C-alpha atoms as a PDB file:
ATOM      1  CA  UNK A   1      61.094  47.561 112.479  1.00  0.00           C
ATOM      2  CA  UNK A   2      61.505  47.834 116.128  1.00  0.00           C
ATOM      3  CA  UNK A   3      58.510  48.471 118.463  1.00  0.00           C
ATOM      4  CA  UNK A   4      59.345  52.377 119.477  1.00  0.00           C
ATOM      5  CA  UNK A   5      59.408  52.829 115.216  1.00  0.00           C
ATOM      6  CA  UNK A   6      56.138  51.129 114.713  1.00  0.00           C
ATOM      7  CA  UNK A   7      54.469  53.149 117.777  1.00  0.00           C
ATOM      8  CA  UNK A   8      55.765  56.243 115.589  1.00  0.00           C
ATOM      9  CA  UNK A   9      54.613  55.183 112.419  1.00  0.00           C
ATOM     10  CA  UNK A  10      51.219  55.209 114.007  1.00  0.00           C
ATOM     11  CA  UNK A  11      51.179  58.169 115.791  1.00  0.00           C
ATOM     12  CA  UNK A  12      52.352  60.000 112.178  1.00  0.00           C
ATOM     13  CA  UNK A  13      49.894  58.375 110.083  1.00  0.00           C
ATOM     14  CA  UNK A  14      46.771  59.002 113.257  1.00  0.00           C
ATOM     15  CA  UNK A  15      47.356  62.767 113.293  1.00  0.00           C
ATOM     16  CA  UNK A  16      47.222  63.076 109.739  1.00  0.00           C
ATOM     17  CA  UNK A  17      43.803  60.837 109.797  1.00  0.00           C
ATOM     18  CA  UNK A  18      42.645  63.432 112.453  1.00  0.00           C
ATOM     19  CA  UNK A  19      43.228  66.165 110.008  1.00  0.00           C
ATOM     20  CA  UNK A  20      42.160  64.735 107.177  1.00  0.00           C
ATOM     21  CA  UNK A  21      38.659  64.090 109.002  1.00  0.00           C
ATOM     22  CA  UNK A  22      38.454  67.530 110.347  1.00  0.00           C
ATOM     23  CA  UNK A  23      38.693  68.976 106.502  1.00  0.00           C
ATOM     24  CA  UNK A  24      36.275  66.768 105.892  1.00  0.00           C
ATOM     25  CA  UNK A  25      37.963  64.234 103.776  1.00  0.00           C
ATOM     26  CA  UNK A  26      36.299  61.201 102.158  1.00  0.00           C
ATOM     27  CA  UNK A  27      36.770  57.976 104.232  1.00  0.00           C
ATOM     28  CA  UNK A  28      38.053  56.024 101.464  1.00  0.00           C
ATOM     29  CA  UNK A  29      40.451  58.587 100.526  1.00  0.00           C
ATOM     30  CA  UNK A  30      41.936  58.459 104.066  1.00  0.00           C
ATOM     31  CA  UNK A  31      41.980  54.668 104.231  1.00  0.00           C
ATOM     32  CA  UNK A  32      44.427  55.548 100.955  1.00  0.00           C
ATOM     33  CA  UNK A  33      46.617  58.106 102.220  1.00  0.00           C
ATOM     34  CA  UNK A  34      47.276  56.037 105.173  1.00  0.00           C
ATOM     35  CA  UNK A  35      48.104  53.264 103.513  1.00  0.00           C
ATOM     36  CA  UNK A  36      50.624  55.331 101.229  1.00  0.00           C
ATOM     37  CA  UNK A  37      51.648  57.323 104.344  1.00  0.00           C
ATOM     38  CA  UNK A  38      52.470  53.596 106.054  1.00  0.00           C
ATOM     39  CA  UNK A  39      54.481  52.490 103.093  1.00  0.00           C
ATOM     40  CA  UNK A  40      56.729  55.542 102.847  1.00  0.00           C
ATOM     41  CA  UNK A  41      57.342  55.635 106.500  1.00  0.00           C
ATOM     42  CA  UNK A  42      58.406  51.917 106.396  1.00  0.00           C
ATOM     43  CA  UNK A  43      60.313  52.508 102.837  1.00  0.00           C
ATOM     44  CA  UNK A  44      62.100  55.746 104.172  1.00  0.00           C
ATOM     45  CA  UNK A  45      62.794  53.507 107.261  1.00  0.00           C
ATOM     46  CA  UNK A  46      64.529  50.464 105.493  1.00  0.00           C
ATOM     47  CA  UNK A  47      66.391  53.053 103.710  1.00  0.00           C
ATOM     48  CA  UNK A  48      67.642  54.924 106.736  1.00  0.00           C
ATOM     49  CA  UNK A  49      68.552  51.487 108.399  1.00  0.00           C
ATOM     50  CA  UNK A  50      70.543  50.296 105.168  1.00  0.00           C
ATOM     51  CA  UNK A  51      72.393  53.899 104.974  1.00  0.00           C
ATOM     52  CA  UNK A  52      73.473  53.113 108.681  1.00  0.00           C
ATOM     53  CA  UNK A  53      74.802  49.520 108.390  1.00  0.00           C
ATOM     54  CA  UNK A  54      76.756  50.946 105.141  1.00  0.00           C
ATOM     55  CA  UNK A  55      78.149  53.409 107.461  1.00  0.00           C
ATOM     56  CA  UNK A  56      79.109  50.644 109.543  1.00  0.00           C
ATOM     57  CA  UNK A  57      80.728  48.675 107.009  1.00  0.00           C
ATOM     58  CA  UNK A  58      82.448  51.726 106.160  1.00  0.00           C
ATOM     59  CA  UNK A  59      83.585  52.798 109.375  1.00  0.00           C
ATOM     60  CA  UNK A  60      85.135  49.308 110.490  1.00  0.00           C
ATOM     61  CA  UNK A  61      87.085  48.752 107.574  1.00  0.00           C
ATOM     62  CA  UNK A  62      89.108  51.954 107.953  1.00  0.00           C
END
């Protein structure tokens, strides 16, 4: 993951801690969710990255 990707992983997974703590949320249920929320970010982002270098493969074969 590059640095800009990482800053935005952050940024997603602090506002949702901010909104969990304004409803009031349990702190070990937030130290959950933002480890889930992490782990699908990076998932959905190793994903994304391996759909683009199939594109590539694609794309300079033709």
């Amino acid at each position: 993951m590059t640095i800009k990707n990482i800053q935005k992983e952050k940024l997603a997974v602090d506002r949702c801690m901010k909104h969990l703590e304004v409803v009031n949320v349990e702190p070990k249920i937030r130290q959950l969710v933002s480890m889930y929320m992490t782990s699908i970010y990076r998932e959905a982002y190793e994903e994304g990255f391996s759909d683009a270098e199939q594109v590539k493969v694609h794309s300079s074969s033709k």
